[in-house]
Structures are given as C-alpha cells and as structure tokens.
PDB file of C-alpha atoms in Angstrom:
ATOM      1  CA  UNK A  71      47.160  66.830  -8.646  1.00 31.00           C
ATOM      2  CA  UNK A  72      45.385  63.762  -9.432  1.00 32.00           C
ATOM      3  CA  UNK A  73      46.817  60.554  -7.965  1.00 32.00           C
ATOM      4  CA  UNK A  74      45.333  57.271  -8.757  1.00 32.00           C
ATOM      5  CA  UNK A  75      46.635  53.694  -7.807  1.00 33.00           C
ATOM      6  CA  UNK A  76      46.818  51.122 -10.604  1.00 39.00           C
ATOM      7  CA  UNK A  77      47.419  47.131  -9.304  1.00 50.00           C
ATOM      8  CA  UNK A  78      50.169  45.873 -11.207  1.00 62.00           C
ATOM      9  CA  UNK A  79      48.630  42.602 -13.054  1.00 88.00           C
ATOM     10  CA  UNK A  80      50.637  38.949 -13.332  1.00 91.00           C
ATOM     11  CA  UNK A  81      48.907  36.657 -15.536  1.00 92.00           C
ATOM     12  CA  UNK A  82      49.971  33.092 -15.413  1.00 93.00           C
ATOM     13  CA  UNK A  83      48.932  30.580 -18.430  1.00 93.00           C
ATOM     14  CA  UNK A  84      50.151  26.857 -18.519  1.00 93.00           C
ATOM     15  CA  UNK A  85      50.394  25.181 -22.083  1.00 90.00           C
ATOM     16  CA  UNK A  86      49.021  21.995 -20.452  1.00 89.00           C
ATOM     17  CA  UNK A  87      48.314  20.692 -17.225  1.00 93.00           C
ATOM     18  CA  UNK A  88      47.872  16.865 -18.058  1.00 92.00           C
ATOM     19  CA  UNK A  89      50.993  15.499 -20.003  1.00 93.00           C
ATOM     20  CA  UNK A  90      51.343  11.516 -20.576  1.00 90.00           C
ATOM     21  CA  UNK A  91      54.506  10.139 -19.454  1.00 91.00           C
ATOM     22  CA  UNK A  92      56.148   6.434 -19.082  1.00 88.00           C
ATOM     23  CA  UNK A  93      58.257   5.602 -16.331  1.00 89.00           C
ATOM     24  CA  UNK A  94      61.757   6.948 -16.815  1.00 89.00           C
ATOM     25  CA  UNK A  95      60.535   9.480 -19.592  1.00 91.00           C
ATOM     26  CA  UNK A  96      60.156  12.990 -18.695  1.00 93.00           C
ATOM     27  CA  UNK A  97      57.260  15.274 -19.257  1.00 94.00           C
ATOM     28  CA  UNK A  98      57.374  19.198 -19.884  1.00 95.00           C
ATOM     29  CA  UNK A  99      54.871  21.638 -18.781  1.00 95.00           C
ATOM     30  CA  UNK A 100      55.545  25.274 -19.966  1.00 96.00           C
ATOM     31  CA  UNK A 101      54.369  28.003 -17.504  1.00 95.00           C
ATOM     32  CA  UNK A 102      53.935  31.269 -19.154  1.00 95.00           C
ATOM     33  CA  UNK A 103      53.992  34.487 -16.744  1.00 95.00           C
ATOM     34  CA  UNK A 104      53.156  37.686 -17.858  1.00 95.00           C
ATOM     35  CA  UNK A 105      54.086  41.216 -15.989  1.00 93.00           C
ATOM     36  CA  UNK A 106      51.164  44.077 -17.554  1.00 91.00           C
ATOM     37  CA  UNK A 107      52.289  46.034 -14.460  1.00 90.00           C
ATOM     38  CA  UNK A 108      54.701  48.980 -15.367  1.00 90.00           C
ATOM     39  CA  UNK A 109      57.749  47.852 -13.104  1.00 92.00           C
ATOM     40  CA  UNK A 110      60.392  44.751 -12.798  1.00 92.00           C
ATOM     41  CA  UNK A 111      58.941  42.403 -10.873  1.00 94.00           C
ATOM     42  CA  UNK A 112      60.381  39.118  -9.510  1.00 95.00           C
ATOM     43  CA  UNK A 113      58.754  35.661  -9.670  1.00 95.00           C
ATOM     44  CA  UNK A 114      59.576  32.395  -8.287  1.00 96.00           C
ATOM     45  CA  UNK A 115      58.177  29.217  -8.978  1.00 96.00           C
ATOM     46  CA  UNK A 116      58.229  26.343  -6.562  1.00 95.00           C
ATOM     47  CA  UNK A 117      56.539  22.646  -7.407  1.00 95.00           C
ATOM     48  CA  UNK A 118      55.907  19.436  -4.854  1.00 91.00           C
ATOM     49  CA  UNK A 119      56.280  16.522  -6.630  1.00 88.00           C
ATOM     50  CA  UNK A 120      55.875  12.687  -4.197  1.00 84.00           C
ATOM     51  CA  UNK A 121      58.902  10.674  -4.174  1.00 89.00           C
ATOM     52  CA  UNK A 122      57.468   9.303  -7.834  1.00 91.00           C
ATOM     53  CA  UNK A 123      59.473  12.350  -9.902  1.00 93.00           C
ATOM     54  CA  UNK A 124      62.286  14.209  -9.798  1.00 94.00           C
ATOM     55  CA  UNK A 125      61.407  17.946 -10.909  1.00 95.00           C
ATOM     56  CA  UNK A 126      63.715  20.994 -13.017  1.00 96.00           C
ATOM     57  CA  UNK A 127      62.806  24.259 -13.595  1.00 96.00           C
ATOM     58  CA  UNK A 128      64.532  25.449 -16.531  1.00 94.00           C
ATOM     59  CA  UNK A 129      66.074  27.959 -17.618  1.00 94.00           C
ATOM     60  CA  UNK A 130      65.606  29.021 -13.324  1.00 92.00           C
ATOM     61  CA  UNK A 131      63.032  28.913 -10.602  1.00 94.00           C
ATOM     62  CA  UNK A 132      62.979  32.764  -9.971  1.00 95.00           C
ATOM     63  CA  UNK A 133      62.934  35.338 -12.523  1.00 95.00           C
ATOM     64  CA  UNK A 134      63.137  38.924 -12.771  1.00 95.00           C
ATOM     65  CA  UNK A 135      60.429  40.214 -15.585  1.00 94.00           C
ATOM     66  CA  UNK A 136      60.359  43.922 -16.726  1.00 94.00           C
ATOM     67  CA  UNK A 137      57.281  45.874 -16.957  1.00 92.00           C
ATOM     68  CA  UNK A 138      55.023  45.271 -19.698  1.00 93.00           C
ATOM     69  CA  UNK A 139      57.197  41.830 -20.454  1.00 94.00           C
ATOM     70  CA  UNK A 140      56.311  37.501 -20.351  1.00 95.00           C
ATOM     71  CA  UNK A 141      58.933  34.874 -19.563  1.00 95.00           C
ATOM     72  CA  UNK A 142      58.058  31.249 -19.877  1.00 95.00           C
ATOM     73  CA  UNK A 143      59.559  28.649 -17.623  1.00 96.00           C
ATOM     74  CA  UNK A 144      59.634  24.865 -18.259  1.00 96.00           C
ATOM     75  CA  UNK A 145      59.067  22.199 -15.430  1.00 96.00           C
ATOM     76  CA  UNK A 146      60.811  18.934 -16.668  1.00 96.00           C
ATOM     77  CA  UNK A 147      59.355  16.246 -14.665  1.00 95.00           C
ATOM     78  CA  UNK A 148      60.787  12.919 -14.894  1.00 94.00           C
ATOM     79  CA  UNK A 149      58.946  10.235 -13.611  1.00 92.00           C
ATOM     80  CA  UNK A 150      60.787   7.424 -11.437  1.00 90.00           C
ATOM     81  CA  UNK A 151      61.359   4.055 -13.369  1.00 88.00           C
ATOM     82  CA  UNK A 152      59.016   2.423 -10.261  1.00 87.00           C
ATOM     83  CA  UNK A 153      56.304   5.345 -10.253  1.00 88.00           C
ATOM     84  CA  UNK A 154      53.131   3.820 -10.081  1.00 90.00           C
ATOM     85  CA  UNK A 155      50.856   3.680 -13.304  1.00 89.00           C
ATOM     86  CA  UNK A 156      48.391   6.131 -13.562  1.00 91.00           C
ATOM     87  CA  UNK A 157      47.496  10.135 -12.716  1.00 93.00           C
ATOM     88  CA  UNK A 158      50.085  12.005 -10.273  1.00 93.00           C
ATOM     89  CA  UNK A 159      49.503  15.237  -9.062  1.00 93.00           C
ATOM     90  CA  UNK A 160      52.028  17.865  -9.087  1.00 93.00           C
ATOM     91  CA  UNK A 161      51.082  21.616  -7.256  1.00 95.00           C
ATOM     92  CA  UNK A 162      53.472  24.273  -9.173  1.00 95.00           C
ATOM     93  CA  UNK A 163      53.287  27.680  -7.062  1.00 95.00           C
ATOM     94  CA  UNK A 164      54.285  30.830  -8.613  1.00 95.00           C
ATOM     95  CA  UNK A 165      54.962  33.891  -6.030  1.00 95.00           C
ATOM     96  CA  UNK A 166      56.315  37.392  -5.893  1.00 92.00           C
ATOM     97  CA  UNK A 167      57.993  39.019  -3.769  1.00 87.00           C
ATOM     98  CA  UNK A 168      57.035  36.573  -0.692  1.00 87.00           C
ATOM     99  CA  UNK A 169      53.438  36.747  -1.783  1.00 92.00           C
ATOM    100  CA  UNK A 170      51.837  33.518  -3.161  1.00 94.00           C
ATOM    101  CA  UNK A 171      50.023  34.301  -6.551  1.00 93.00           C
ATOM    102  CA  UNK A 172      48.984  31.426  -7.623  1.00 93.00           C
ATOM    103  CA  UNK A 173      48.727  27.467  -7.516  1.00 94.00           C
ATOM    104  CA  UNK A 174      48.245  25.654 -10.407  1.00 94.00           C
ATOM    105  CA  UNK A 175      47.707  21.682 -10.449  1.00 94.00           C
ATOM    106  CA  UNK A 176      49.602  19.684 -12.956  1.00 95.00           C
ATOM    107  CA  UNK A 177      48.469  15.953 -13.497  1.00 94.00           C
ATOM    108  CA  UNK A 178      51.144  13.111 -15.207  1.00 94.00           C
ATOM    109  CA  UNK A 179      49.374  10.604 -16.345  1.00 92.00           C
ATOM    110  CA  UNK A 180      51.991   7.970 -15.859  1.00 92.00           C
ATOM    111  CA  UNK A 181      52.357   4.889 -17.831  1.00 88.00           C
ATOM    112  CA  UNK A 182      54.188   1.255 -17.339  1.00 84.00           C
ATOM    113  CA  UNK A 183      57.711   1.492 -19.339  1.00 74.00           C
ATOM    114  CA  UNK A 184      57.677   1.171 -23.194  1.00 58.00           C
ATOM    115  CA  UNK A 185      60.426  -1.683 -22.945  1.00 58.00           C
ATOM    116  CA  UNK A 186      58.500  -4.030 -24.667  1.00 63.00           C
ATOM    117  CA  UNK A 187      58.111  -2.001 -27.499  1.00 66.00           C
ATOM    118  CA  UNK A 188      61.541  -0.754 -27.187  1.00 66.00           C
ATOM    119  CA  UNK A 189      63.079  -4.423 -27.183  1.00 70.00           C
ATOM    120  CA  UNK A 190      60.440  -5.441 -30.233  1.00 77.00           C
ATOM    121  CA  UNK A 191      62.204  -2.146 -32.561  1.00 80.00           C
ATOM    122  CA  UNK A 192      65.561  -3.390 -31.700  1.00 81.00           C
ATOM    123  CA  UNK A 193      64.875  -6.957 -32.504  1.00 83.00           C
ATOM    124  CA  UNK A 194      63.549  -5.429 -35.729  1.00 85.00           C
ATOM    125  CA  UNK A 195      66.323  -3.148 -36.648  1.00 86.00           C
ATOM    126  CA  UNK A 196      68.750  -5.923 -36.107  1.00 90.00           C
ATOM    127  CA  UNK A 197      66.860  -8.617 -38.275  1.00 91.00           C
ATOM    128  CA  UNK A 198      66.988  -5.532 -40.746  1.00 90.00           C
ATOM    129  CA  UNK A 199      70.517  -5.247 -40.761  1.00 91.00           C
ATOM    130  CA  UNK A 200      71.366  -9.056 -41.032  1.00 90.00           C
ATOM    131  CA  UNK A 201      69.127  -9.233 -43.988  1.00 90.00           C
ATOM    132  CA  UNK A 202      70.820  -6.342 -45.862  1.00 89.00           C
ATOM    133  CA  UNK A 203      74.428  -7.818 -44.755  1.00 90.00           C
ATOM    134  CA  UNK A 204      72.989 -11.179 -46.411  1.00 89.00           C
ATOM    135  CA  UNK A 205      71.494  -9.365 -49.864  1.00 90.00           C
ATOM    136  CA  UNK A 206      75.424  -7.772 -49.731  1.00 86.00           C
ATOM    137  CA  UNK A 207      76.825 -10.782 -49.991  1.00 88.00           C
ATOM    138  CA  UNK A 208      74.551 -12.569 -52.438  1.00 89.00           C
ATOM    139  CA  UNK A 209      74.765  -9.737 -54.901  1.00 89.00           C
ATOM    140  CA  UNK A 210      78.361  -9.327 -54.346  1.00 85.00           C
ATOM    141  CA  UNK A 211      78.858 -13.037 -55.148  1.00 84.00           C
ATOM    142  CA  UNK A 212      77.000 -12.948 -58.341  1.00 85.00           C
ATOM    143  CA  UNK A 213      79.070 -10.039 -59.655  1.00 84.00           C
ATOM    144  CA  UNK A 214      82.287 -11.713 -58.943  1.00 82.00           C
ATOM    145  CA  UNK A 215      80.613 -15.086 -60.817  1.00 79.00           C
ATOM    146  CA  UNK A 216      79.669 -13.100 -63.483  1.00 72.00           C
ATOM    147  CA  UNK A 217      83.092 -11.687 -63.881  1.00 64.00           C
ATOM    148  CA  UNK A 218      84.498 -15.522 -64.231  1.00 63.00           C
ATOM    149  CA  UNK A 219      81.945 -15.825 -66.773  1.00 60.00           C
ATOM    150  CA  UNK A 220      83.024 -13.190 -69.191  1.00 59.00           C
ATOM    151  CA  UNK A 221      87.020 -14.000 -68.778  1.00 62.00           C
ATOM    152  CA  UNK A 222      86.948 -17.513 -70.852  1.00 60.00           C
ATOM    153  CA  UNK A 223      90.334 -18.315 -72.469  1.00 61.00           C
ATOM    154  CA  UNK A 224      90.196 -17.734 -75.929  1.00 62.00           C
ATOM    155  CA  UNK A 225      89.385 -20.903 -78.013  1.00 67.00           C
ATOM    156  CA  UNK A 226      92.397 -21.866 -80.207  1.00 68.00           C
ATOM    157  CA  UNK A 227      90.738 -21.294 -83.986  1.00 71.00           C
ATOM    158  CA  UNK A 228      91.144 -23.910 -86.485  1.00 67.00           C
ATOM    159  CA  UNK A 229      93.358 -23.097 -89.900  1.00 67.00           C
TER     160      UNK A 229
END
C-alpha cells in the first residue's frame, strides 16, 4: 500500500492592483482564486480600507470552490467624495478555513472630482440643444414662407 500526501494548491491572481479613481467614482479590482487541490474548499476574502472608501465584495466575501475549479470575486471600492488626492492603500486577505493564505496590497490612485469637466459637457450639450431647437425653427419658418410663396391668387387674364 503506497500512501503519499499531496498539498492541496490555492493560487490567487489579481487583474490589477493599482486602479485610478476620482472621488465619488468607484474602482474594481478582480481577484481570481484557483482550487488545483482535489476537494471543495472554502475561501473568504476580507479587505481594510481607511475611512477614505467604502468597500463590496461581489458576488460574496466567502466562497465555496470545488476541486480542480477558479471563482473570481470583485472588490468595488468607492472612494469618499472628500478622500484625499493621491495613492491609498487597501490590504485584501484571502483565507481558508481559518488559515490566512494570502495578503495582497491594492493601491487607488485617487484623483480630485471630474466636476469641472462634468459641468463643461453639460454646458456643451445644452448649447447643443438650443442651437438645434434654433436651426428647427429657422428651417421650419422658411418652409411655411415658401408655402405662401407658391399659393398666389391667380391673375385675372385679359380677353
């Protein structure tokens, strides 16, 4: 009888660990975890975040993952509209069964809030839609001009 132990293997990948974000955007960092062992295996995954974010785990913070399977999770991490400018640290930690496995250092580069460009597209798209109101109205006043135009009495003819 040959008996042999074989550690069950959780690999944990990140699709990016520096996102840009503004202030009162959110940013999404997709954890990918990956069970080569043979048996279900159950994962949570915690993250700190400072009072600068509010933090979501989607589609759930702990997972059960069969044998031989991957599960990605997202963290959603929406920055506060008064989080200062700059890079904020995040620590996600993924763990299993009590045990931590791994923690992995996310960085959101925060930036000031886009509402000056926001209020520059708005003033834009509302000039836009004054001037096509305006082009309406001139082209619908020269049709109805033109109409008058073409409906002349009829000149009386001479015998």
């Amino acid at each position: 009888m040959v008996t042999g132990s074989t550690k069950a293997k959780t690999t944990i990948s990140v699709g990016s660990q520096l996102e840009s974000v503004s202030q009162g955007a959110t940013a999404v960092f997709p954890l990918t975890i990956t069970n080569s062992g043979r048996t279900s295996k159950s994962y949570t995954v915690s993250v700190q975040a400072g009072d600068w974010a509010d933090v979501k785990i989607s589609p759930t913070s702990t997972m059960v993952i069969d044998g031989g399977k991957t599960q990605t999770v997202y963290v959603f991490v929406t920055a506060d509209k008064k989080a200062p400018a700059g890079a904020q640290v995040l620590t996600a930690t993924v763990s299993s069964n009590g045990q931590k496995l791994e923690d992995i250092t996310l960085t959101a580069n925060v930036a000031k809030s886009g509402s000056t460009f926001r209020s520059l597209l708005e003033w834009g798209l509302i000039i836009m839609v004054v001037l096509l109101v305006v082009l309406g109205l001139i082209i619908g006043f020269s049709r109805l001009k033109g109409d008058e135009d073409d409906q002349q009495p009829p000149q009386p003819q001479a015998i």
